[in-house]
Amino acid sequence: MKKIINKLLVNHSLIYKLFLYIATVVLVVYLFPKGGQFKYEFQKGKPWEYENYYAPFDFAIQKTNEEIEIEKQQIKESSKQFYEYDENVVLKVKKSIEEKTAEVLSNSELSEIEILNLNEKIDEIVKDVYEFGYLEASNDHKNNVSVITLRKGNRSQDVEYDKLFESSEILSFINSKIGIQPTTQVENIILNIIYESLMPNVAFDPDFTDRVLQENLNKISYTKGLVSENERIIFKGDIVEGDKLIILNSIKGEFESQVWSKSNYNWIVFGYTILVALAFLMLLLFLKKYRQDIFENNTKITFIFFNIVLVVLLITLIVKYDAEYIYIAPIVILPLVLKAFFDARLGLFSHVLTVLLLGFIVPNSFEFIFLQIIAGIVTILTISELYKRANLFISVIQITFVYFVAYFAFSIIQEGNAQNLDWQKFVYFSINGGATLFVLPLIYVFEKLFGLVSDESLKELSNTNSKLLRELAEKAPGTFQHSLQVANLAEASANEINANSMLVRTGALYHDIGKMLNPMYYTENQSTNVNPHNELTPKDSAQIIINHIINGVELAKKHRLPDRIIDFIRTHHGTTLVYYFYKKEEELSGGDVDIQHFQYPGPIPFSKETAILMMCDSVEAASKSIKEPSAQAFDNLVEKIVNKQMEDGQFMNADITFKELQTIKKVLKKKLKNIYHLRIEYPE
């Protein structure tokens, strides 16, 4: 049992990677759509590249979205508007008018014939007004309809809209019946009674109207024909267009709408699992072979897998809601984030694998994969320094432009012309570009969640007004000036070979912070002729010098500097010797010296940036010892130091080429000549 526990403890990192790998594969397969897949790829306007295709089963031909929308619009335009006729209002109005007019007429001096005639006019007015109805004052539902449907209880009647009375028409109608200018006071009173008593009894019925409209919309048939089993759909070489395209889209939809059944569920899951497992295995093998430091760091691997799953989840949710919006998702954020924390090659590799996985989810997978891979390549090539906001804005504009051009090309290939472009897609691409700008706050969140460091954080760390660098300037001013010079040399060298200049500059500023603990033991901080090494043995002096590496690492961890910066502190001397004290000990002992007491602990540089720092640090420090500066002296110095480091195998793990080393040499020679150039002698 003890042996098993020990093995688990020893291999806990590998066990964690295995668990993460399995969990990620299971999660991604779970997110995949639970439907069938049509095994043929086809595009509008392109030839059918497979054998003659026959219907494997009976299926209905689906109408296109455009056809369905046209039908819906026609139904909406022809749909009836229903109005409710209230009989109770009519009875109430009649009763009110009868009571009021009877009282007026009974007290009048009119004859019975005049009263009879007047009552007939009143009855005729009420009858005419309420024959089809008196409409409510506000009606915003007419929509230019000429005929409406009037509902009286259980009966419905189509009526011309103009036959309904509106409030603006009532007074003129009453006057026309009684007399525009009443000749008697009684008639005037009667007119006012009728006008005040008449009330609207017809109102628009929105609920019933919408219900009828919805019933009509629900009756729309989404199919327009039937294809029988074994019926030929398309010949090999036929152009995919017209009815052939509609039928192929219909059968493709039939396959994709089939939910995994119990009989084929396990096999389909097994197939998806193999493909997804292969994709993530390729990523792990890439990290193992080309990014060993990342592979050994479980936090970084978790971060990479987390981002890939996040993108798959986002696209899955969009496809489930409406696949039309898939191009709104800013997928290029993935390579941007990975490039900010790691490097461009890893960012592009992960992006390509992720897009290939998304091909199982999205419609028109070839178009999607092509567009997204091209966009990812443009993203990697255009954004060199993410911490410069202008670079991000320019890159987003370029990415959006590439989306536009690529989609335009696909459209004219499929449609055969540029007249049927879906302009909505261009809006989606623009939104995509805007959403990509959120990568900066996202990077900040990831830094806090995973404890990683990006170029944006490096920019903050490189501020010489930070607490640790201010302390270095106060306690070891000579070392601080040396670090500034090294940072300038390293940044210039990194720019020439396209390395991460911000990373190497920040590493250079902090590489010697360990000297703060014993600043006077380093010549650049000695302001007097007193050298404390004169009181020590060469072995002890060498140990103090070597300890600035260990002290620097401890100090960096205490101040929570990122591991990427600590790497520069650990590697800037590699496994070289403290040569001055080694030679001094060799003279005193007669040649019998244990080299381990004078050798830095390492490790040797393992990236271009750490290799650049080693060269710049050594060259800058040695340049101070040249008594008579000259171009030839600097050339010889740079060649001697860099060649010696190469011979000692200090750059074996640095992934730096011989050509890049020669380029760095040229930069260092040029910069040293500029630093130590002679000035004219000013007159006294």
XYZ file of C-alpha atoms in Angstrom:
684
model
C 0.000 0.000 0.000
C 2.868 2.308 0.906
C 4.521 1.656 -2.447
C 1.299 2.472 -4.290
C 0.931 5.749 -2.390
C 4.566 6.631 -3.105
C 4.079 5.943 -6.813
C 0.962 8.101 -6.846
C 2.834 10.928 -5.127
C 5.781 10.647 -7.482
C 3.559 10.577 -10.573
C 0.860 12.937 -9.312
C 1.570 15.463 -12.085
C 1.145 12.846 -14.819
C -2.001 11.475 -13.133
C -3.476 14.980 -13.037
C -2.757 15.453 -16.768
C -4.447 12.141 -17.532
C -7.499 13.091 -15.464
C -7.675 16.538 -17.118
C -7.358 14.959 -20.562
C -10.163 12.452 -19.975
C -12.448 15.008 -18.324
C -11.967 17.501 -21.179
C -12.674 14.894 -23.865
C -15.843 13.743 -22.061
C -17.062 17.319 -21.611
C -16.489 18.281 -25.247
C -18.250 15.116 -26.514
C -21.123 15.863 -24.133
C -21.453 19.347 -25.634
C -21.659 18.005 -29.173
C -25.179 18.032 -30.729
C -27.163 14.846 -30.118
C -28.183 14.426 -33.723
C -27.161 12.552 -36.824
C -24.621 13.742 -39.362
C -24.975 13.927 -43.134
C -21.844 12.253 -44.459
C -21.581 14.329 -47.650
C -20.257 17.887 -47.957
C -21.688 20.080 -50.699
C -21.788 23.748 -51.641
C -24.149 25.771 -53.769
C -22.835 26.222 -57.297
C -20.202 23.473 -56.958
C -20.298 20.032 -58.651
C -21.477 16.958 -56.716
C -18.175 15.148 -56.147
C -19.578 11.800 -55.021
C -21.258 8.911 -56.783
C -24.879 9.160 -57.942
C -26.965 9.742 -54.838
C -30.322 8.047 -54.254
C -32.769 8.681 -51.436
C -32.101 6.203 -48.603
C -35.672 6.639 -47.312
C -38.869 8.611 -47.951
C -38.610 12.259 -46.917
C -40.390 15.545 -47.513
C -38.839 18.415 -49.462
C -38.476 21.375 -47.133
C -39.366 24.879 -48.214
C -36.608 27.458 -48.011
C -36.664 30.103 -45.287
C -37.345 32.738 -47.924
C -40.423 30.869 -49.188
C -41.757 30.427 -45.659
C -41.215 34.104 -44.849
C -43.067 35.158 -48.019
C -46.021 32.935 -47.076
C -46.090 34.340 -43.565
C -46.027 37.887 -44.892
C -48.885 37.148 -47.274
C -50.953 35.651 -44.453
C -50.293 38.681 -42.242
C -51.304 41.072 -45.002
C -54.501 39.157 -45.827
C -55.409 38.323 -42.241
C -58.796 39.675 -41.073
C -59.190 42.217 -38.306
C -61.961 41.428 -35.853
C -64.101 44.041 -34.092
C -66.564 43.350 -31.265
C -70.136 44.753 -31.590
C -71.742 45.467 -28.185
C -75.584 45.163 -28.302
C -75.935 46.263 -24.674
C -74.572 49.702 -25.504
C -77.230 50.108 -28.222
C -80.062 49.208 -25.826
C -78.693 51.512 -23.182
C -78.393 54.422 -25.644
C -81.919 53.896 -27.001
C -83.405 53.846 -23.502
C -81.517 56.973 -22.474
C -82.575 58.910 -25.586
C -86.217 57.829 -25.236
C -86.427 58.959 -21.595
C -84.751 62.309 -22.170
C -86.592 63.185 -25.376
C -89.955 62.071 -23.948
C -89.543 64.514 -21.072
C -88.582 67.353 -23.408
C -91.360 66.645 -25.878
C -94.034 66.305 -23.193
C -93.294 69.838 -21.982
C -93.100 71.295 -25.473
C -95.841 73.045 -27.451
C -95.369 70.817 -30.480
C -98.338 69.104 -32.049
C -98.728 65.335 -32.009
C -97.796 65.112 -35.696
C -94.633 67.169 -35.107
C -93.716 64.996 -32.116
C -94.338 61.850 -34.179
C -92.145 63.121 -37.021
C -89.406 64.090 -34.592
C -89.483 60.646 -32.913
C -89.224 59.010 -36.310
C -86.104 61.095 -37.048
C -84.597 60.135 -33.665
C -85.243 56.426 -34.276
C -83.802 56.691 -37.775
C -80.621 58.374 -36.464
C -80.051 55.702 -33.799
C -80.807 52.918 -36.268
C -78.392 54.276 -38.896
C -75.584 54.919 -36.401
C -75.787 51.458 -34.890
C -76.571 49.522 -38.061
C -72.867 48.660 -38.356
C -71.667 50.397 -35.224
C -70.066 53.431 -33.655
C -66.266 52.959 -33.453
C -64.209 53.906 -30.448
C -62.380 57.213 -30.789
C -58.812 55.803 -30.980
C -58.071 53.054 -33.456
C -54.443 52.390 -34.383
C -55.128 48.980 -35.890
C -56.666 49.860 -39.230
C -53.417 49.325 -41.238
C -55.099 50.388 -44.496
C -57.631 47.536 -44.421
C -60.828 48.203 -46.352
C -62.924 45.357 -44.911
C -63.122 44.218 -41.299
C -65.020 41.385 -39.598
C -67.703 42.462 -37.136
C -68.580 39.988 -34.379
C -72.100 40.179 -32.923
C -72.285 37.464 -30.321
C -71.737 34.181 -32.182
C -72.307 35.762 -35.594
C -69.599 37.336 -37.778
C -70.106 39.712 -40.661
C -67.632 41.251 -43.093
C -68.188 45.012 -43.209
C -66.541 47.806 -45.132
C -64.515 49.817 -42.666
C -65.896 53.122 -43.966
C -69.459 52.121 -42.926
C -68.474 52.348 -39.271
C -69.188 55.700 -37.626
C -66.396 57.616 -35.951
C -66.807 60.420 -33.419
C -65.811 63.079 -35.951
C -68.735 62.086 -38.196
C -71.562 61.937 -35.603
C -72.464 65.613 -35.299
C -72.616 66.288 -39.031
C -74.749 63.149 -39.535
C -77.283 64.225 -36.834
C -77.480 67.714 -38.338
C -78.143 66.244 -41.743
C -81.115 64.320 -40.338
C -82.617 66.986 -38.104
C -81.482 70.127 -39.873
C -78.162 71.897 -40.025
C -79.735 74.990 -38.456
C -82.563 73.901 -36.105
C -85.458 76.252 -36.419
C -86.851 75.556 -32.986
C -85.456 75.396 -29.527
C -86.891 71.890 -29.056
C -85.050 70.533 -32.078
C -81.808 72.046 -30.791
C -82.293 70.405 -27.406
C -83.105 67.059 -29.043
C -79.932 67.307 -31.167
C -77.768 67.840 -28.068
C -79.468 64.942 -26.266
C -78.789 62.560 -29.163
C -75.149 63.726 -29.553
C -74.406 63.359 -25.830
C -76.231 60.034 -25.507
C -74.632 58.205 -28.446
C -71.754 55.999 -27.244
C -69.200 53.864 -29.167
C -70.209 50.197 -29.269
C -67.550 48.756 -31.634
C -63.999 48.037 -30.453
C -61.009 46.297 -31.983
C -60.525 42.767 -30.585
C -56.711 42.213 -30.538
C -56.813 38.851 -28.755
C -59.219 37.239 -31.205
C -57.430 38.825 -34.194
C -54.022 37.526 -33.023
C -55.479 34.104 -32.268
C -56.911 33.768 -35.757
C -53.644 35.037 -37.290
C -51.623 32.524 -35.282
C -53.945 29.700 -36.307
C -53.439 30.625 -39.949
C -49.667 30.827 -39.473
C -49.656 27.425 -37.796
C -51.385 25.952 -40.820
C -48.408 26.820 -43.041
C -46.875 23.735 -44.588
C -43.086 23.659 -44.320
C -42.815 21.070 -47.062
C -43.629 21.175 -50.754
C -43.248 17.662 -52.050
C -42.050 14.156 -51.313
C -38.990 12.174 -52.396
C -39.487 8.424 -52.399
C -36.958 5.844 -51.273
C -34.371 4.948 -53.973
C -35.404 7.950 -56.070
C -32.397 9.600 -57.725
C -31.488 12.919 -56.161
C -28.354 13.953 -58.064
C -25.844 12.533 -60.547
C -22.093 12.664 -60.010
C -20.766 15.913 -61.510
C -24.148 17.705 -61.459
C -24.047 21.296 -60.229
C -25.615 21.698 -56.790
C -28.243 24.376 -57.421
C -31.968 24.932 -57.760
C -34.210 22.001 -56.814
C -31.207 19.715 -56.298
C -29.837 22.059 -53.637
C -33.234 22.263 -51.913
C -33.628 18.471 -51.876
C -30.058 17.936 -50.576
C -30.624 20.483 -47.815
C -33.879 18.692 -46.964
C -32.275 15.269 -46.568
C -29.354 16.808 -44.689
C -31.856 18.314 -42.279
C -33.530 14.909 -41.911
C -30.241 13.333 -40.874
C -29.337 16.144 -38.463
C -32.783 16.147 -36.858
C -32.548 12.456 -35.984
C -31.753 12.230 -32.288
C -29.272 9.516 -31.387
C -31.247 6.347 -30.786
C -30.287 3.632 -28.317
C -29.129 1.398 -31.162
C -26.545 3.822 -32.529
C -25.915 6.091 -29.546
C -22.919 4.176 -28.170
C -21.246 3.874 -31.565
C -21.651 7.563 -32.375
C -20.349 8.586 -28.948
C -17.424 6.233 -29.417
C -16.591 7.775 -32.793
C -16.795 11.336 -31.458
C -14.674 10.374 -28.452
C -11.897 8.999 -30.662
C -11.781 12.141 -32.817
C -11.869 14.563 -29.881
C -9.299 12.486 -27.979
C -6.989 12.585 -31.002
C -7.269 16.371 -31.217
C -6.367 16.910 -27.558
C -3.647 14.245 -27.753
C -2.028 16.202 -30.597
C -2.066 19.276 -28.387
C -0.408 17.416 -25.516
C 2.224 15.924 -27.843
C 2.951 19.389 -29.232
C 3.462 20.708 -25.701
C 5.599 17.701 -24.781
C 7.886 18.089 -27.788
C 8.088 21.852 -28.301
C 6.908 23.441 -25.031
C 8.356 21.248 -22.292
C 8.137 23.982 -19.641
C 4.402 24.408 -20.310
C 3.814 20.651 -20.396
C 5.357 20.276 -16.943
C 3.162 23.042 -15.517
C -0.312 21.653 -14.773
C -1.773 25.110 -14.226
C -0.788 26.196 -17.722
C -2.157 23.019 -19.323
C -5.409 23.486 -17.388
C -5.580 27.067 -18.618
C -5.157 26.007 -22.278
C -7.763 23.237 -22.027
C -10.143 25.562 -20.182
C -10.014 28.151 -22.976
C -10.652 25.553 -25.674
C -13.664 24.140 -23.801
C -14.927 27.689 -23.247
C -14.923 28.360 -27.008
C -16.656 25.024 -27.753
C -19.300 25.810 -25.113
C -19.910 29.291 -26.554
C -20.416 28.014 -30.111
C -22.609 25.148 -28.862
C -24.932 27.580 -27.064
C -25.145 29.842 -30.128
C -25.933 26.911 -32.444
C -28.665 25.699 -30.083
C -30.205 29.178 -29.963
C -29.779 30.143 -33.632
C -26.896 29.000 -35.840
C -27.311 32.192 -37.870
C -25.334 34.052 -35.191
C -22.199 31.851 -35.077
C -20.053 34.539 -36.713
C -20.780 36.942 -33.869
C -18.674 34.779 -31.518
C -15.119 36.236 -31.310
C -13.251 32.932 -31.651
C -9.969 34.717 -32.447
C -9.801 35.679 -28.777
C -8.424 32.156 -28.183
C -5.143 32.626 -30.121
C -4.890 36.171 -28.752
C -5.092 34.968 -25.148
C -2.675 32.077 -25.661
C -0.217 34.329 -27.480
C -0.406 36.874 -24.653
C 0.507 34.255 -22.047
C 2.682 31.883 -24.093
C 3.666 32.328 -27.752
C 2.245 32.678 -31.261
C 2.925 29.105 -32.404
C 1.030 27.558 -29.500
C -1.802 30.051 -29.982
C -2.220 29.186 -33.672
C -1.875 25.421 -33.103
C -4.568 25.455 -30.394
C -6.824 27.670 -32.518
C -6.640 25.325 -35.522
C -7.454 22.262 -33.391
C -10.385 24.079 -31.771
C -11.820 25.190 -35.117
C -11.556 21.612 -36.428
C -13.566 20.426 -33.397
C -16.171 23.116 -34.026
C -16.633 21.709 -37.521
C -18.724 18.930 -35.911
C -21.129 21.509 -34.477
C -21.662 24.307 -36.979
C -23.556 24.266 -40.288
C -21.541 24.887 -43.472
C -18.512 23.542 -41.666
C -16.053 24.009 -44.550
C -16.875 27.699 -44.870
C -16.695 28.163 -41.099
C -13.374 26.335 -40.727
C -11.784 28.209 -43.627
C -12.892 31.635 -42.373
C -11.848 30.995 -38.779
C -8.433 29.521 -39.606
C -7.642 32.437 -41.922
C -8.798 34.873 -39.222
C -6.628 33.080 -36.641
C -3.553 33.305 -38.884
C -4.148 37.018 -39.471
C -4.565 37.494 -35.709
C -1.223 35.838 -34.953
C 0.608 37.688 -37.735
C -0.756 41.174 -37.069
C -0.627 41.488 -33.285
C 2.988 41.617 -32.206
C 2.678 43.437 -28.885
C -0.747 43.105 -27.288
C -0.008 45.596 -24.524
C 0.022 48.336 -27.168
C -3.659 49.122 -27.551
C -3.214 50.677 -30.985
C -1.876 47.338 -32.249
C -5.023 45.576 -31.038
C -7.360 48.077 -32.736
C -5.453 47.890 -36.026
C -5.378 44.102 -35.882
C -9.136 43.891 -35.191
C -9.791 46.080 -38.236
C -7.589 43.794 -40.342
C -9.276 40.647 -39.011
C -12.738 42.075 -39.745
C -11.621 43.063 -43.237
C -10.347 39.510 -43.875
C -13.732 38.146 -42.728
C -15.440 40.492 -45.200
C -13.208 39.518 -48.120
C -13.320 35.754 -47.438
C -17.107 35.727 -46.991
C -17.538 37.826 -50.147
C -15.445 35.268 -52.060
C -17.500 32.348 -50.708
C -20.747 34.115 -51.602
C -19.866 34.849 -55.218
C -18.655 31.242 -55.629
C -21.930 29.876 -54.263
C -24.313 32.398 -55.838
C -22.447 33.022 -59.092
C -22.783 36.787 -58.626
C -22.479 39.523 -56.027
C -26.159 40.476 -56.015
C -27.371 37.990 -53.418
C -24.948 38.836 -50.608
C -26.301 38.421 -47.090
C -25.440 41.852 -45.728
C -26.483 40.725 -42.270
C -23.311 38.608 -42.175
C -21.182 41.744 -42.522
C -22.949 43.180 -39.464
C -22.140 39.962 -37.567
C -18.460 40.213 -38.548
C -18.392 43.829 -37.338
C -19.889 42.801 -33.991
C -17.302 39.997 -33.868
C -14.511 42.555 -34.272
C -15.924 44.760 -31.533
C -16.260 41.791 -29.167
C -12.614 40.861 -29.808
C -11.562 44.074 -28.043
C -12.753 42.534 -24.767
C -9.628 40.356 -24.833
C -7.782 42.859 -22.624
C -10.136 42.670 -19.593
C -10.404 38.907 -20.202
C -6.623 38.569 -19.970
C -6.678 40.450 -16.676
C -9.321 38.045 -15.304
C -7.281 35.018 -16.418
C -4.177 36.435 -14.754
C -5.983 36.576 -11.442
C -7.653 33.167 -11.814
C -4.619 31.180 -13.008
C -1.719 33.211 -11.669
C -0.230 33.748 -15.140
C 1.437 36.843 -16.554
C 0.774 38.562 -19.875
C 2.513 41.308 -21.831
C 0.159 43.807 -20.221
C 1.430 42.805 -16.786
C 5.010 42.893 -18.048
C 4.430 46.484 -19.080
C 3.389 47.326 -15.512
C 6.352 45.414 -14.034
C 8.815 47.201 -16.327
C 7.891 50.548 -14.775
C 11.095 51.640 -13.007
C 8.968 53.432 -10.425
C 7.735 50.104 -9.037
C 8.531 49.328 -5.401
C 11.202 46.666 -5.999
C 13.045 48.605 -8.713
C 12.993 51.777 -6.578
C 14.532 49.764 -3.749
C 17.194 48.441 -6.141
C 17.998 52.008 -7.277
C 18.404 53.147 -3.664
C 20.403 50.211 -2.278
C 22.445 49.299 -5.364
C 22.457 52.285 -7.757
C 25.308 50.868 -9.844
C 23.449 47.579 -10.332
C 20.300 49.507 -11.230
C 22.141 51.464 -13.945
C 23.693 48.227 -15.183
C 20.208 46.646 -15.361
C 18.888 49.601 -17.362
C 21.737 49.300 -19.859
C 21.240 45.543 -20.153
C 17.488 46.065 -20.624
C 18.107 48.468 -23.516
C 20.588 46.097 -25.175
C 18.298 43.084 -24.677
C 15.233 44.891 -26.013
C 17.083 45.994 -29.161
C 18.410 42.460 -29.717
C 14.953 40.896 -29.215
C 13.397 43.265 -31.733
C 15.938 42.238 -34.367
C 15.132 38.504 -34.113
C 11.378 38.920 -33.426
C 11.582 37.674 -29.835
C 9.368 39.009 -27.013
C 11.049 42.361 -26.387
C 8.770 43.333 -23.482
C 9.462 40.057 -21.687
C 13.247 40.242 -22.065
C 13.319 43.927 -21.070
C 11.335 43.234 -17.897
C 13.511 40.210 -17.084
C 16.628 42.330 -17.570
C 15.404 44.986 -15.134
C 14.978 42.369 -12.378
C 17.782 39.912 -13.176
C 20.224 41.291 -10.563
C 17.878 42.204 -7.697
C 19.691 39.635 -5.529
C 22.624 42.052 -5.336
C 20.585 44.331 -3.058
C 21.425 42.162 -0.041
C 25.203 42.697 -0.387
C 25.573 45.615 -2.812
C 29.135 46.601 -1.851
C 30.527 43.219 -2.929
C 29.829 44.172 -6.561
C 32.176 46.622 -8.261
C 29.454 48.703 -9.909
C 28.227 49.750 -6.430
C 31.650 50.522 -4.913
C 31.956 54.301 -4.669
C 35.344 54.147 -2.883
C 38.572 52.262 -3.443
C 37.734 49.886 -0.576
C 36.962 46.408 -1.933
C 35.566 43.985 0.696
C 36.762 41.023 -1.400
C 40.327 41.873 -0.423
C 39.556 40.479 3.039
C 38.080 37.203 1.699
C 39.388 34.091 0.030
C 38.564 33.633 -3.675
C 36.301 30.741 -2.744
C 34.274 32.865 -0.294
C 34.140 35.767 -2.729
C 32.877 33.480 -5.475
C 30.196 32.109 -3.170
C 28.933 35.635 -2.401
C 28.795 36.434 -6.102
C 26.985 33.173 -6.894
C 24.500 33.746 -4.063
C 23.018 36.772 -5.822
C 21.143 34.248 -8.021
C 19.637 32.408 -5.047
C 18.941 35.658 -3.180
C 17.331 37.135 -6.293
C 14.973 34.152 -6.701
C 13.951 34.329 -3.026
C 13.415 38.079 -3.221
C 11.372 37.724 -6.409
C 9.129 35.076 -4.847
C 8.708 37.216 -1.749
C 7.482 40.104 -3.924
C 5.357 37.689 -5.995
C 7.067 38.268 -9.294
C 5.798 35.956 -12.066
C 7.671 32.747 -12.861
C 8.480 34.113 -16.321
C 10.564 36.862 -14.682
C 12.131 34.542 -12.101
C 13.345 32.395 -15.012
C 15.605 35.275 -16.090
C 17.089 35.554 -12.610
C 17.837 31.821 -12.496
C 19.319 31.517 -15.989
C 21.177 34.751 -16.750
C 24.524 33.183 -15.767
C 23.599 29.620 -16.708
C 26.327 27.225 -15.504
C 29.243 29.546 -16.251
C 32.162 30.210 -13.890
C 32.907 33.179 -11.655
C 35.997 33.397 -13.806
C 37.948 36.138 -11.977
C 37.945 34.394 -8.599
C 38.402 30.977 -10.224
C 41.624 32.162 -11.824
C 42.683 33.828 -8.573
C 42.137 30.577 -6.651
C 44.011 28.716 -9.373
C 47.034 30.988 -8.877
C 46.981 30.558 -5.093
C 46.496 26.785 -5.113
C 48.831 26.026 -7.971
C 46.124 24.731 -10.326
C 44.258 22.183 -8.167
C 40.767 23.813 -7.957
C 37.313 22.264 -7.454
C 35.353 23.915 -10.257
C 31.981 23.348 -8.533
C 32.782 26.024 -5.917
C 33.078 28.628 -8.689
C 30.218 27.565 -10.973
C 26.741 29.098 -11.081
C 23.959 26.592 -10.280
C 22.039 27.135 -13.531
C 19.860 26.153 -15.283
C 21.119 27.248 -18.686
C 18.841 29.491 -20.798
C 15.858 27.651 -22.308
C 14.344 30.343 -24.557
C 15.489 33.007 -26.962
C 14.715 35.689 -24.410
C 16.771 34.148 -21.580
C 19.660 33.525 -24.013
C 19.547 37.183 -25.109
C 19.747 38.316 -21.486
C 22.796 36.120 -20.802
C 24.672 37.621 -23.748
C 23.691 41.221 -23.019
C 24.470 40.928 -19.305
C 27.937 39.508 -19.877
C 28.817 41.933 -22.687
C 27.607 45.026 -20.830
C 29.495 44.098 -17.644
C 32.711 43.284 -19.539
C 32.532 46.483 -21.615
C 33.153 48.514 -18.440
C 36.582 46.925 -18.090
C 37.873 48.144 -21.476
C 40.451 50.813 -20.717
C 40.664 52.229 -24.240
C 37.224 51.906 -25.933
C 37.335 51.455 -29.689
C 35.247 49.820 -32.392
C 37.716 46.969 -32.739
C 37.856 46.443 -29.000
C 34.081 46.118 -28.776
C 33.924 43.776 -31.764
C 36.549 41.512 -30.208
C 34.806 41.627 -26.815
C 31.405 40.616 -28.179
C 32.851 37.824 -30.321
C 34.930 36.489 -27.440
C 32.098 36.427 -24.872
C 29.320 35.045 -27.096
C 31.570 32.426 -28.687
C 32.738 31.277 -25.243
C 29.121 30.894 -24.112
C 28.353 28.883 -27.239
C 31.376 26.621 -26.667
C 30.274 26.007 -23.082
C 26.868 24.816 -24.363
C 24.908 27.583 -22.658
C 22.463 27.931 -25.592
C 21.765 24.246 -26.215
C 18.191 24.466 -24.850
C 17.442 28.006 -25.997
C 15.846 27.270 -29.405
C 17.991 29.997 -30.950
C 19.618 29.673 -34.359
C 23.195 30.465 -35.393
C 21.866 33.177 -37.685
C 20.006 34.812 -34.788
C 23.166 34.698 -32.671
C 25.083 36.520 -35.410
C 22.316 39.124 -35.595
C 22.479 39.684 -31.830
C 26.252 40.098 -32.036
C 25.830 42.851 -34.644
C 23.263 44.643 -32.467
C 25.513 44.490 -29.399
C 28.548 45.783 -31.297
C 26.573 48.673 -32.737
C 24.948 49.611 -29.416
C 28.222 49.506 -27.463
C 29.862 51.793 -30.010
C 26.970 54.225 -29.642
C 27.158 54.130 -25.839
C 30.912 54.695 -25.633
C 31.363 57.023 -28.608
C 33.840 59.867 -28.211
C 32.477 63.399 -27.841
C 34.154 66.581 -29.013
C 36.268 68.329 -26.432
C 34.546 71.513 -25.320
C 36.753 74.610 -24.755
C 37.290 75.667 -21.145
